[in-house]
Amino acid sequence: MKNLWRVLPFSFILLFLAGCGKQNLSALDPQGPVADMQYSLINLSLLIMIFVIVVVAAIYIFVLVRFREKPGDNHIPKQVEGNKNLEIIWTVIPVLLLLILAVPNVMDTFTLADTEPEEDSIVVNVTGHQFWWEFEYPDLEISAGQDMYIPTDTKVIINLEASDVIHSFWVPALAGKQDNVPGIVNDMWFLAEEEGVYQGKCTELCGEGHWLMDFKVVAVDRDTFDTWAENMAEPSSELVEPTSAVATEGREVYEQNCLACHAVGGEGGNPQGGPDLTNFGERTVIAGYLDYNDENLEDWIRQPEELKPGNVMPAFDHDDINDDEMAALIEYLNTLKVLDDE
Amino acid sequence: MNNVHKGVNNVSNAKAQKSVLWDWLTTVDHKKIGILYLVAGGFFFALGGLEAVLMRIQLMFPEASFVPAQTFNELLTMHGTTMIFLAAMPLLFGFMNFIVPLQIGARDVAFPFLNSLGFWLFAFGGILLNLSWFFGGAPDAGWTAYVPLSSSEYAGTGIDYYVLGLQISGAGTLIAGINFLVTVINMRAPGMSMMRMPLFTWSSFVASALILFAFPALTIGLLLLMLERLFGGNFFVVELGGNVVIWQHLFWIFGHPEVYILILPAFGIFSEILATFSKKRLFGYSAMVFATLIIGFLGFMVWAHHMFTVGMGPVANAIFAVATMAIAVPTGIKIFNWLFTLWGGRIQFTTANLFALGFIPSFVMGGVTGIMLATSAANYQFHDTYFVVAHFHYVIIGGVVLGLFGGAFYWWPKMFGYKLNEPLGKWFFWLFLFGFHLTFFVQHFVGLMGMPRRVASFLPGQGLDSLNFVSSLGAFLMSIAFILFLVNVVVSVKNKAEADPWDGRTLEWAIPTPVPEYNFAQTPLVRELDPLWYEKQHGNGKLKAAEPLDDIHMPNGSILPVVMSIGLFVASFGLIYHTHVITILGLAITFGAMFVRSIKEDHGYHIHKEDIKKDEEVG
């Protein structure tokens, strides 16, 4: 954004994007310094490459027009061996062009690898599972599934882990990706300048449900984040206690069927199970991609395999949870919120 | 083709009784093996193309349910594996087999029996791999088969087919590569110094050297994965001290040079075509040769640029980034040398040349995105998205596939004795080129707008719909174009070709069409680069002979390569289904055939000079 000439090449595509509403998905619309740095580098390289293409195209078109065989022309062209000076020129110029690109690239590569914490930075351990994401905040002793809350204007340091196969953590509008590799902890950092919901995806083929392994990064102001973190760590009774009789009944259904895999308020769940549900009611999507509504929620509980093939959640049919129990369970899940309703 | 058989018939009546099928199964003639490679490779190319079209139909609309996610993963894995191992490389081998010995003035490759073995190993490996579709599911972990997704804990028998199929066909490739190396070093005609070799021979030579060094890495990787899957080896099991990144390194130490194994021979084809159809010698021949060597060398140094996001750290990432960028320099030299080959020439727009000319801008576009990908810090955005898909299809289709089609139109008359129809060929070219750019240009943007690669579908309302739709339309155009090519192959059969239809420059155009089975009645004496052109300009248009006309010694055909390959094929089924009896039976067949080959005396036979004289008069 700093230099006009750097952003020119892609601005035309941004015009198209403008019509599609703000998705906070595209790497062409960076929303933080890391993605910004990468966007600038993309544009710098694109500029050099367009220059190369233009030079080649110019010679190419000239040659094809000028030296095409004309009807009746049978002359034997001069058999030229080569030309040292020309060949030196087209060796040296590419070397110079590459240096222009290589120097900022090396500098940026090191800047992006600088995951030293700053004074108010937060650390998030991101674990990839088939096919969902777990976000653990080691300093705050909280854990969340699917939605990663971060404060704005804060350096977020990400430690990447994997529980099964290789995944890759990508939030295009905030930063490029790094892989979650079993047995290895990788790190990266990013920073969101504005509040908003940023879409994230898994980019390493990880099995049947790979294409649906989406998540959200929710950037909120620092105060909201602190409230969120506090309530996630110790959900006050008024936040996680059921507020109605139906919801109380729903919690029983939850405890009988879901508790073994899914934790709420730090209780229940297991490391190889499903996402933490403490703030489930605040999600905008179910399973990473379905619109959040009661109907989809029931669909998901009834037949998760249909909606995200290959995931490990068992299906709950009417023998397991009857319609009344399902309604209660959904009511309960809807009440799971740690931030006050706006 | 009939004349080829006639040579055999004249000398040995016993051979005349054998059926055509038997003849092709037992042949050790490099020209027939070349055609076998083309036919088998062409079949797999169509198969891989079908897989691609099925995927593009699925991706035409968001959340489509044309194929289930699991099938989609199988399609993408088999498409990549098939196109690289079973289509592009064998098709190039087809041309290398047929043309390289002719270009260096040789009567055959150095090891005709091994040449046949190399083909049959590839063929049976390919068949094995594709049988997985019918028995228990095709491999589904991507053509790179990263562990742990491909290890026994997460993947079914499909990956066993992948491991064994590639192991067998990889052995065939390694054998073929060694054969070409020895052939080019030892079998050149008198006067054909290294610096007089045509660029196609040079690039085939360098590609063969890459095969020699790269394929063992694949072999070891596949072996480790096989041990892990079939016998519980722990190389990749983290809990037991294994490391999953080992696989990625081994795979890419093979996989990156593989890209150059494909593109260098294609570069060679373009060099031949552009020189022939601009009526000029190649501009900067020696620079072209050295650029080829440097690209081959650097190709080995940069494998880790496929792993920028795997967590190697900034030092390794920076080094591999800069090393990768360096490859742009010799590649640029080649591009400019081609442009200046055209400069001052008399450019003829034959179909073959259209492919070569279409290659230049297409490949430059693929090359520059390669440099963008090499920019490690920006690569964190590109990696594993459709930007990468767009890039490598630009270089592989814009380079290798255009090269294959160009080569087909260029050498078809020499190989099959008839010329492909030019107007049909031009329709094919324009449709294909347009379809190709339509398919893949938009994918650069799809990737940067947030679409990962290898996704079975995408969600609506993310701005990805229309570009994916356009991309699928392009894929359909390419398919229609390819069908036009097949039509061309059939309808052109009657366009009998003369020996030198393009006013060629190199030795393969100096011999009759169809090529006699002994190639050169007398080994030619090479006096210059582009020897045939030199004799056309400075002599009587005929090559000088380096030897008197004499009897020619020929190797006998053999069925043993087929038997050996079938043995390994059978043994693989035993391994996949843990049936040791079958494994042992299969291995017994292979080793038995090897034993027979070792003890059986086989001195070949001679074609007598009287018959050759008769042949030459007719030809």
JSON list of N, CA and C in Angstrom, two decimals, chain A residues 10 23 27 38 49 60 63 67 69 75 79 81 87 90 98 105 109 164 170 172 176-177 179 181 186 199 201 203-204 207-208 210-211, chain B residues 70 73 154 244 279 281 284 287 309-311 325 336 342 344 346-348 357 371 376-377 380-381 383-384 448 450 454 457 461-462 505:
[
{"chain": "A", "resi": 10, "resn": "PHE", "atom": "N", "xyz": [-1.97, -5.59, -9.54]},
{"chain": "A", "resi": 10, "resn": "PHE", "atom": "CA", "xyz": [-3.12, -6.38, -9.17]},
{"chain": "A", "resi": 10, "resn": "PHE", "atom": "C", "xyz": [-4.38, -5.54, -8.95]},
{"chain": "A", "resi": 23, "resn": "GLN", "atom": "N", "xyz": [-14.77, -10.51, 1.72]},
{"chain": "A", "resi": 23, "resn": "GLN", "atom": "CA", "xyz": [-14.69, -11.89, 2.18]},
{"chain": "A", "resi": 23, "resn": "GLN", "atom": "C", "xyz": [-13.57, -12.09, 3.17]},
{"chain": "A", "resi": 27, "resn": "ALA", "atom": "N", "xyz": [-5.55, -13.12, -0.66]},
{"chain": "A", "resi": 27, "resn": "ALA", "atom": "CA", "xyz": [-4.19, -12.64, -0.41]},
{"chain": "A", "resi": 27, "resn": "ALA", "atom": "C", "xyz": [-3.94, -11.33, -1.16]},
{"chain": "A", "resi": 38, "resn": "GLN", "atom": "N", "xyz": [4.05, -9.55, 2.12]},
{"chain": "A", "resi": 38, "resn": "GLN", "atom": "CA", "xyz": [4.03, -10.58, 1.08]},
{"chain": "A", "resi": 38, "resn": "GLN", "atom": "C", "xyz": [3.37, -10.05, -0.18]},
{"chain": "A", "resi": 49, "resn": "MET", "atom": "N", "xyz": [8.59, -9.51, -13.62]},
{"chain": "A", "resi": 49, "resn": "MET", "atom": "CA", "xyz": [8.23, -10.57, -14.55]},
{"chain": "A", "resi": 49, "resn": "MET", "atom": "C", "xyz": [7.46, -10.02, -15.75]},
{"chain": "A", "resi": 60, "resn": "TYR", "atom": "N", "xyz": [9.73, -11.24, -29.98]},
{"chain": "A", "resi": 60, "resn": "TYR", "atom": "CA", "xyz": [8.98, -12.36, -30.57]},
{"chain": "A", "resi": 60, "resn": "TYR", "atom": "C", "xyz": [8.06, -11.88, -31.69]},
{"chain": "A", "resi": 63, "resn": "VAL", "atom": "N", "xyz": [10.06, -10.52, -34.66]},
{"chain": "A", "resi": 63, "resn": "VAL", "atom": "CA", "xyz": [10.67, -11.58, -35.44]},
{"chain": "A", "resi": 63, "resn": "VAL", "atom": "C", "xyz": [9.63, -12.29, -36.32]},
{"chain": "A", "resi": 67, "resn": "PHE", "atom": "N", "xyz": [10.26, -11.79, -40.24]},
{"chain": "A", "resi": 67, "resn": "PHE", "atom": "CA", "xyz": [11.00, -12.87, -40.88]},
{"chain": "A", "resi": 67, "resn": "PHE", "atom": "C", "xyz": [10.13, -14.03, -41.31]},
{"chain": "A", "resi": 69, "resn": "GLU", "atom": "N", "xyz": [8.11, -16.41, -43.80]},
{"chain": "A", "resi": 69, "resn": "GLU", "atom": "CA", "xyz": [8.37, -16.76, -45.20]},
{"chain": "A", "resi": 69, "resn": "GLU", "atom": "C", "xyz": [7.32, -16.12, -46.09]},
{"chain": "A", "resi": 75, "resn": "HIS", "atom": "N", "xyz": [15.09, -17.97, -50.53]},
{"chain": "A", "resi": 75, "resn": "HIS", "atom": "CA", "xyz": [16.49, -17.67, -50.20]},
{"chain": "A", "resi": 75, "resn": "HIS", "atom": "C", "xyz": [16.94, -18.49, -48.98]},
{"chain": "A", "resi": 79, "resn": "GLN", "atom": "N", "xyz": [23.69, -18.42, -42.19]},
{"chain": "A", "resi": 79, "resn": "GLN", "atom": "CA", "xyz": [23.82, -19.35, -41.07]},
{"chain": "A", "resi": 79, "resn": "GLN", "atom": "C", "xyz": [24.69, -18.73, -39.98]},
{"chain": "A", "resi": 81, "resn": "GLU", "atom": "N", "xyz": [26.35, -18.15, -36.41]},
{"chain": "A", "resi": 81, "resn": "GLU", "atom": "CA", "xyz": [26.79, -19.07, -35.36]},
{"chain": "A", "resi": 81, "resn": "GLU", "atom": "C", "xyz": [26.31, -18.61, -34.00]},
{"chain": "A", "resi": 87, "resn": "GLU", "atom": "N", "xyz": [24.92, -12.48, -26.11]},
{"chain": "A", "resi": 87, "resn": "GLU", "atom": "CA", "xyz": [24.72, -13.53, -25.10]},
{"chain": "A", "resi": 87, "resn": "GLU", "atom": "C", "xyz": [25.16, -13.05, -23.73]},
{"chain": "A", "resi": 90, "resn": "TRP", "atom": "N", "xyz": [22.25, -10.88, -22.40]},
{"chain": "A", "resi": 90, "resn": "TRP", "atom": "CA", "xyz": [21.09, -11.56, -21.83]},
{"chain": "A", "resi": 90, "resn": "TRP", "atom": "C", "xyz": [21.46, -12.57, -20.75]},
{"chain": "A", "resi": 98, "resn": "LEU", "atom": "N", "xyz": [17.29, -10.43, -11.02]},
{"chain": "A", "resi": 98, "resn": "LEU", "atom": "CA", "xyz": [17.09, -11.38, -9.92]},
{"chain": "A", "resi": 98, "resn": "LEU", "atom": "C", "xyz": [17.60, -10.81, -8.61]},
{"chain": "A", "resi": 105, "resn": "ASN", "atom": "N", "xyz": [13.68, -10.23, -0.81]},
{"chain": "A", "resi": 105, "resn": "ASN", "atom": "CA", "xyz": [13.11, -11.53, -0.42]},
{"chain": "A", "resi": 105, "resn": "ASN", "atom": "C", "xyz": [13.84, -12.13, 0.77]},
{"chain": "A", "resi": 109, "resn": "THR", "atom": "N", "xyz": [12.19, -12.83, 4.32]},
{"chain": "A", "resi": 109, "resn": "THR", "atom": "CA", "xyz": [12.17, -14.20, 4.84]},
{"chain": "A", "resi": 109, "resn": "THR", "atom": "C", "xyz": [12.60, -14.22, 6.30]},
{"chain": "A", "resi": 164, "resn": "ASP", "atom": "N", "xyz": [-2.38, -35.70, 13.69]},
{"chain": "A", "resi": 164, "resn": "ASP", "atom": "CA", "xyz": [-2.47, -36.91, 12.89]},
{"chain": "A", "resi": 164, "resn": "ASP", "atom": "C", "xyz": [-1.61, -36.82, 11.63]},
{"chain": "A", "resi": 170, "resn": "TRP", "atom": "N", "xyz": [-3.46, -21.49, 6.94]},
{"chain": "A", "resi": 170, "resn": "TRP", "atom": "CA", "xyz": [-3.42, -20.35, 6.01]},
{"chain": "A", "resi": 170, "resn": "TRP", "atom": "C", "xyz": [-4.57, -19.39, 6.27]},
{"chain": "A", "resi": 172, "resn": "PRO", "atom": "N", "xyz": [-5.18, -16.17, 4.37]},
{"chain": "A", "resi": 172, "resn": "PRO", "atom": "CA", "xyz": [-4.59, -15.37, 3.28]},
{"chain": "A", "resi": 172, "resn": "PRO", "atom": "C", "xyz": [-4.56, -13.87, 3.54]},
{"chain": "A", "resi": 176, "resn": "GLY", "atom": "N", "xyz": [0.76, -15.56, 4.98]},
{"chain": "A", "resi": 176, "resn": "GLY", "atom": "CA", "xyz": [0.94, -16.80, 4.24]},
{"chain": "A", "resi": 176, "resn": "GLY", "atom": "C", "xyz": [0.96, -17.97, 5.20]},
{"chain": "A", "resi": 177, "resn": "LYS", "atom": "N", "xyz": [1.05, -19.17, 4.61]},
{"chain": "A", "resi": 177, "resn": "LYS", "atom": "CA", "xyz": [0.85, -20.37, 5.42]},
{"chain": "A", "resi": 177, "resn": "LYS", "atom": "C", "xyz": [2.15, -20.96, 5.96]},
{"chain": "A", "resi": 179, "resn": "ASP", "atom": "N", "xyz": [3.23, -25.12, 7.59]},
{"chain": "A", "resi": 179, "resn": "ASP", "atom": "CA", "xyz": [2.67, -26.45, 7.73]},
{"chain": "A", "resi": 179, "resn": "ASP", "atom": "C", "xyz": [2.60, -26.88, 9.20]},
{"chain": "A", "resi": 181, "resn": "VAL", "atom": "N", "xyz": [3.21, -30.06, 11.03]},
{"chain": "A", "resi": 181, "resn": "VAL", "atom": "CA", "xyz": [3.84, -31.34, 10.73]},
{"chain": "A", "resi": 181, "resn": "VAL", "atom": "C", "xyz": [3.92, -32.17, 12.00]},
{"chain": "A", "resi": 186, "resn": "ASN", "atom": "N", "xyz": [6.33, -25.84, 14.26]},
{"chain": "A", "resi": 186, "resn": "ASN", "atom": "CA", "xyz": [6.70, -24.70, 13.43]},
{"chain": "A", "resi": 186, "resn": "ASN", "atom": "C", "xyz": [6.12, -23.43, 14.02]},
{"chain": "A", "resi": 199, "resn": "GLN", "atom": "N", "xyz": [-11.04, -15.38, 7.04]},
{"chain": "A", "resi": 199, "resn": "GLN", "atom": "CA", "xyz": [-11.23, -16.79, 6.74]},
{"chain": "A", "resi": 199, "resn": "GLN", "atom": "C", "xyz": [-9.90, -17.51, 6.63]},
{"chain": "A", "resi": 201, "resn": "LYS", "atom": "N", "xyz": [-7.92, -21.48, 5.94]},
{"chain": "A", "resi": 201, "resn": "LYS", "atom": "CA", "xyz": [-8.11, -22.77, 5.27]},
{"chain": "A", "resi": 201, "resn": "LYS", "atom": "C", "xyz": [-6.92, -23.68, 5.51]},
{"chain": "A", "resi": 203, "resn": "THR", "atom": "N", "xyz": [-4.32, -26.01, 3.66]},
{"chain": "A", "resi": 203, "resn": "THR", "atom": "CA", "xyz": [-3.89, -26.12, 2.27]},
{"chain": "A", "resi": 203, "resn": "THR", "atom": "C", "xyz": [-3.09, -27.39, 1.98]},
{"chain": "A", "resi": 204, "resn": "GLU", "atom": "N", "xyz": [-2.89, -28.23, 2.97]},
{"chain": "A", "resi": 204, "resn": "GLU", "atom": "CA", "xyz": [-2.17, -29.48, 2.68]},
{"chain": "A", "resi": 204, "resn": "GLU", "atom": "C", "xyz": [-3.18, -30.61, 2.63]},
{"chain": "A", "resi": 207, "resn": "GLY", "atom": "N", "xyz": [-6.81, -35.60, 3.53]},
{"chain": "A", "resi": 207, "resn": "GLY", "atom": "CA", "xyz": [-7.80, -36.67, 3.53]},
{"chain": "A", "resi": 207, "resn": "GLY", "atom": "C", "xyz": [-9.11, -36.20, 2.92]},
{"chain": "A", "resi": 208, "resn": "GLU", "atom": "N", "xyz": [-10.12, -37.02, 3.11]},
{"chain": "A", "resi": 208, "resn": "GLU", "atom": "CA", "xyz": [-11.41, -36.79, 2.46]},
{"chain": "A", "resi": 208, "resn": "GLU", "atom": "C", "xyz": [-12.01, -35.42, 2.75]},
{"chain": "A", "resi": 210, "resn": "HIS", "atom": "N", "xyz": [-10.61, -32.67, 3.51]},
{"chain": "A", "resi": 210, "resn": "HIS", "atom": "CA", "xyz": [-9.65, -31.57, 3.36]},
{"chain": "A", "resi": 210, "resn": "HIS", "atom": "C", "xyz": [-10.29, -30.27, 2.88]},
{"chain": "A", "resi": 211, "resn": "TRP", "atom": "N", "xyz": [-11.15, -30.37, 1.89]},
{"chain": "A", "resi": 211, "resn": "TRP", "atom": "CA", "xyz": [-11.67, -29.13, 1.28]},
{"chain": "A", "resi": 211, "resn": "TRP", "atom": "C", "xyz": [-12.59, -28.37, 2.22]},
{"chain": "B", "resi": 70, "resn": "GLN", "atom": "N", "xyz": [-13.79, -38.45, -1.77]},
{"chain": "B", "resi": 70, "resn": "GLN", "atom": "CA", "xyz": [-12.80, -39.52, -1.81]},
{"chain": "B", "resi": 70, "resn": "GLN", "atom": "C", "xyz": [-12.39, -39.83, -3.24]},
{"chain": "B", "resi": 73, "resn": "ASN", "atom": "N", "xyz": [-10.14, -37.17, -4.58]},
{"chain": "B", "resi": 73, "resn": "ASN", "atom": "CA", "xyz": [-8.74, -37.31, -4.15]},
{"chain": "B", "resi": 73, "resn": "ASN", "atom": "C", "xyz": [-8.03, -38.39, -4.95]},
{"chain": "B", "resi": 154, "resn": "TYR", "atom": "N", "xyz": [-3.28, -44.29, 7.70]},
{"chain": "B", "resi": 154, "resn": "TYR", "atom": "CA", "xyz": [-4.29, -43.38, 7.14]},
{"chain": "B", "resi": 154, "resn": "TYR", "atom": "C", "xyz": [-4.74, -43.73, 5.73]},
{"chain": "B", "resi": 244, "resn": "VAL", "atom": "N", "xyz": [8.60, -37.51, 9.49]},
{"chain": "B", "resi": 244, "resn": "VAL", "atom": "CA", "xyz": [7.79, -37.51, 8.27]},
{"chain": "B", "resi": 244, "resn": "VAL", "atom": "C", "xyz": [8.40, -36.63, 7.17]},
{"chain": "B", "resi": 279, "resn": "LYS", "atom": "N", "xyz": [15.12, -22.28, -41.20]},
{"chain": "B", "resi": 279, "resn": "LYS", "atom": "CA", "xyz": [16.19, -22.52, -42.17]},
{"chain": "B", "resi": 279, "resn": "LYS", "atom": "C", "xyz": [17.52, -21.95, -41.70]},
{"chain": "B", "resi": 281, "resn": "ARG", "atom": "N", "xyz": [20.88, -22.39, -38.69]},
{"chain": "B", "resi": 281, "resn": "ARG", "atom": "CA", "xyz": [21.42, -23.21, -37.61]},
{"chain": "B", "resi": 281, "resn": "ARG", "atom": "C", "xyz": [21.03, -22.58, -36.29]},
{"chain": "B", "resi": 284, "resn": "GLY", "atom": "N", "xyz": [23.80, -19.61, -31.22]},
{"chain": "B", "resi": 284, "resn": "GLY", "atom": "CA", "xyz": [24.53, -19.85, -29.97]},
{"chain": "B", "resi": 284, "resn": "GLY", "atom": "C", "xyz": [24.51, -21.30, -29.53]},
{"chain": "B", "resi": 287, "resn": "ALA", "atom": "N", "xyz": [26.40, -22.17, -26.37]},
{"chain": "B", "resi": 287, "resn": "ALA", "atom": "CA", "xyz": [25.74, -21.61, -25.19]},
{"chain": "B", "resi": 287, "resn": "ALA", "atom": "C", "xyz": [24.51, -22.44, -24.83]},
{"chain": "B", "resi": 309, "resn": "THR", "atom": "N", "xyz": [7.35, -24.09, 3.25]},
{"chain": "B", "resi": 309, "resn": "THR", "atom": "CA", "xyz": [6.45, -23.91, 4.39]},
{"chain": "B", "resi": 309, "resn": "THR", "atom": "C", "xyz": [6.55, -25.05, 5.39]},
{"chain": "B", "resi": 310, "resn": "VAL", "atom": "N", "xyz": [7.51, -25.95, 5.19]},
{"chain": "B", "resi": 310, "resn": "VAL", "atom": "CA", "xyz": [7.56, -27.13, 6.04]},
{"chain": "B", "resi": 310, "resn": "VAL", "atom": "C", "xyz": [8.30, -26.85, 7.34]},
{"chain": "B", "resi": 311, "resn": "GLY", "atom": "N", "xyz": [8.94, -25.69, 7.40]},
{"chain": "B", "resi": 311, "resn": "GLY", "atom": "CA", "xyz": [9.61, -25.31, 8.63]},
{"chain": "B", "resi": 311, "resn": "GLY", "atom": "C", "xyz": [11.11, -25.56, 8.61]},
{"chain": "B", "resi": 325, "resn": "MET", "atom": "N", "xyz": [16.22, -19.13, -8.07]},
{"chain": "B", "resi": 325, "resn": "MET", "atom": "CA", "xyz": [16.17, -17.99, -9.01]},
{"chain": "B", "resi": 325, "resn": "MET", "atom": "C", "xyz": [17.28, -18.08, -10.05]},
{"chain": "B", "resi": 336, "resn": "PHE", "atom": "N", "xyz": [16.30, -16.55, -25.37]},
{"chain": "B", "resi": 336, "resn": "PHE", "atom": "CA", "xyz": [16.80, -15.53, -26.30]},
{"chain": "B", "resi": 336, "resn": "PHE", "atom": "C", "xyz": [17.52, -16.16, -27.48]},
{"chain": "B", "resi": 342, "resn": "LEU", "atom": "N", "xyz": [15.36, -17.55, -34.81]},
{"chain": "B", "resi": 342, "resn": "LEU", "atom": "CA", "xyz": [14.31, -17.11, -35.73]},
{"chain": "B", "resi": 342, "resn": "LEU", "atom": "C", "xyz": [14.72, -15.83, -36.46]},
{"chain": "B", "resi": 344, "resn": "GLY", "atom": "N", "xyz": [16.20, -13.20, -38.62]},
{"chain": "B", "resi": 344, "resn": "GLY", "atom": "CA", "xyz": [16.94, -13.28, -39.88]},
{"chain": "B", "resi": 344, "resn": "GLY", "atom": "C", "xyz": [16.66, -14.56, -40.65]},
{"chain": "B", "resi": 346, "resn": "ARG", "atom": "N", "xyz": [13.98, -17.65, -42.35]},
{"chain": "B", "resi": 346, "resn": "ARG", "atom": "CA", "xyz": [12.81, -17.69, -43.23]},
{"chain": "B", "resi": 346, "resn": "ARG", "atom": "C", "xyz": [11.81, -18.62, -42.56]},
{"chain": "B", "resi": 347, "resn": "ILE", "atom": "N", "xyz": [10.90, -18.01, -41.77]},
{"chain": "B", "resi": 347, "resn": "ILE", "atom": "CA", "xyz": [10.09, -18.81, -40.84]},
{"chain": "B", "resi": 347, "resn": "ILE", "atom": "C", "xyz": [8.88, -19.41, -41.56]},
{"chain": "B", "resi": 348, "resn": "GLN", "atom": "N", "xyz": [8.79, -20.74, -41.48]},
{"chain": "B", "resi": 348, "resn": "GLN", "atom": "CA", "xyz": [7.65, -21.44, -42.08]},
{"chain": "B", "resi": 348, "resn": "GLN", "atom": "C", "xyz": [6.68, -21.83, -40.98]},
{"chain": "B", "resi": 357, "resn": "LEU", "atom": "N", "xyz": [6.54, -22.29, -31.76]},
{"chain": "B", "resi": 357, "resn": "LEU", "atom": "CA", "xyz": [6.36, -20.85, -31.58]},
{"chain": "B", "resi": 357, "resn": "LEU", "atom": "C", "xyz": [5.39, -20.56, -30.44]},
{"chain": "B", "resi": 371, "resn": "ILE", "atom": "N", "xyz": [9.75, -18.09, -10.93]},
{"chain": "B", "resi": 371, "resn": "ILE", "atom": "CA", "xyz": [10.59, -17.18, -10.15]},
{"chain": "B", "resi": 371, "resn": "ILE", "atom": "C", "xyz": [9.78, -16.56, -9.02]},
{"chain": "B", "resi": 376, "resn": "SER", "atom": "N", "xyz": [10.78, -16.87, -1.54]},
{"chain": "B", "resi": 376, "resn": "SER", "atom": "CA", "xyz": [10.31, -17.67, -0.41]},
{"chain": "B", "resi": 376, "resn": "SER", "atom": "C", "xyz": [9.27, -16.95, 0.45]},
{"chain": "B", "resi": 377, "resn": "ALA", "atom": "N", "xyz": [9.51, -15.67, 0.76]},
{"chain": "B", "resi": 377, "resn": "ALA", "atom": "CA", "xyz": [8.58, -14.97, 1.65]},
{"chain": "B", "resi": 377, "resn": "ALA", "atom": "C", "xyz": [7.19, -14.86, 1.03]},
{"chain": "B", "resi": 380, "resn": "TYR", "atom": "N", "xyz": [4.98, -18.25, 0.84]},
{"chain": "B", "resi": 380, "resn": "TYR", "atom": "CA", "xyz": [4.07, -18.65, 1.91]},
{"chain": "B", "resi": 380, "resn": "TYR", "atom": "C", "xyz": [2.62, -18.39, 1.50]},
{"chain": "B", "resi": 381, "resn": "GLN", "atom": "N", "xyz": [2.40, -17.42, 0.63]},
{"chain": "B", "resi": 381, "resn": "GLN", "atom": "CA", "xyz": [1.05, -17.19, 0.11]},
{"chain": "B", "resi": 381, "resn": "GLN", "atom": "C", "xyz": [0.73, -18.14, -1.06]},
{"chain": "B", "resi": 383, "resn": "HIS", "atom": "N", "xyz": [2.14, -21.15, -1.93]},
{"chain": "B", "resi": 383, "resn": "HIS", "atom": "CA", "xyz": [2.31, -22.60, -1.76]},
{"chain": "B", "resi": 383, "resn": "HIS", "atom": "C", "xyz": [0.98, -23.33, -1.60]},
{"chain": "B", "resi": 384, "resn": "ASP", "atom": "N", "xyz": [0.88, -24.47, -2.29]},
{"chain": "B", "resi": 384, "resn": "ASP", "atom": "CA", "xyz": [-0.31, -25.33, -2.17]},
{"chain": "B", "resi": 384, "resn": "ASP", "atom": "C", "xyz": [-1.62, -24.62, -2.51]},
{"chain": "B", "resi": 448, "resn": "LEU", "atom": "N", "xyz": [-4.60, -16.99, -5.56]},
{"chain": "B", "resi": 448, "resn": "LEU", "atom": "CA", "xyz": [-4.33, -15.85, -4.68]},
{"chain": "B", "resi": 448, "resn": "LEU", "atom": "C", "xyz": [-5.59, -15.38, -3.98]},
{"chain": "B", "resi": 450, "resn": "GLY", "atom": "N", "xyz": [-7.60, -17.25, -2.58]},
{"chain": "B", "resi": 450, "resn": "GLY", "atom": "CA", "xyz": [-7.86, -18.10, -1.42]},
{"chain": "B", "resi": 450, "resn": "GLY", "atom": "C", "xyz": [-8.27, -19.52, -1.71]},
{"chain": "B", "resi": 454, "resn": "ARG", "atom": "N", "xyz": [-5.96, -29.13, -4.62]},
{"chain": "B", "resi": 454, "resn": "ARG", "atom": "CA", "xyz": [-6.40, -30.45, -4.17]},
{"chain": "B", "resi": 454, "resn": "ARG", "atom": "C", "xyz": [-7.66, -30.40, -3.32]},
{"chain": "B", "resi": 457, "resn": "SER", "atom": "N", "xyz": [-13.99, -29.51, -3.74]},
{"chain": "B", "resi": 457, "resn": "SER", "atom": "CA", "xyz": [-14.96, -28.54, -4.18]},
{"chain": "B", "resi": 457, "resn": "SER", "atom": "C", "xyz": [-14.62, -27.22, -3.49]},
{"chain": "B", "resi": 461, "resn": "GLY", "atom": "N", "xyz": [-19.96, -18.00, -2.94]},
{"chain": "B", "resi": 461, "resn": "GLY", "atom": "CA", "xyz": [-19.92, -16.70, -2.28]},
{"chain": "B", "resi": 461, "resn": "GLY", "atom": "C", "xyz": [-18.55, -16.28, -1.80]},
{"chain": "B", "resi": 462, "resn": "GLN", "atom": "N", "xyz": [-17.49, -16.92, -2.30]},
{"chain": "B", "resi": 462, "resn": "GLN", "atom": "CA", "xyz": [-16.15, -16.50, -1.93]},
{"chain": "B", "resi": 462, "resn": "GLN", "atom": "C", "xyz": [-15.42, -15.87, -3.10]},
{"chain": "B", "resi": 505, "resn": "ARG", "atom": "N", "xyz": [17.86, -30.93, -41.28]},
{"chain": "B", "resi": 505, "resn": "ARG", "atom": "CA", "xyz": [19.26, -30.58, -41.09]},
{"chain": "B", "resi": 505, "resn": "ARG", "atom": "C", "xyz": [20.06, -31.71, -40.47]}
]
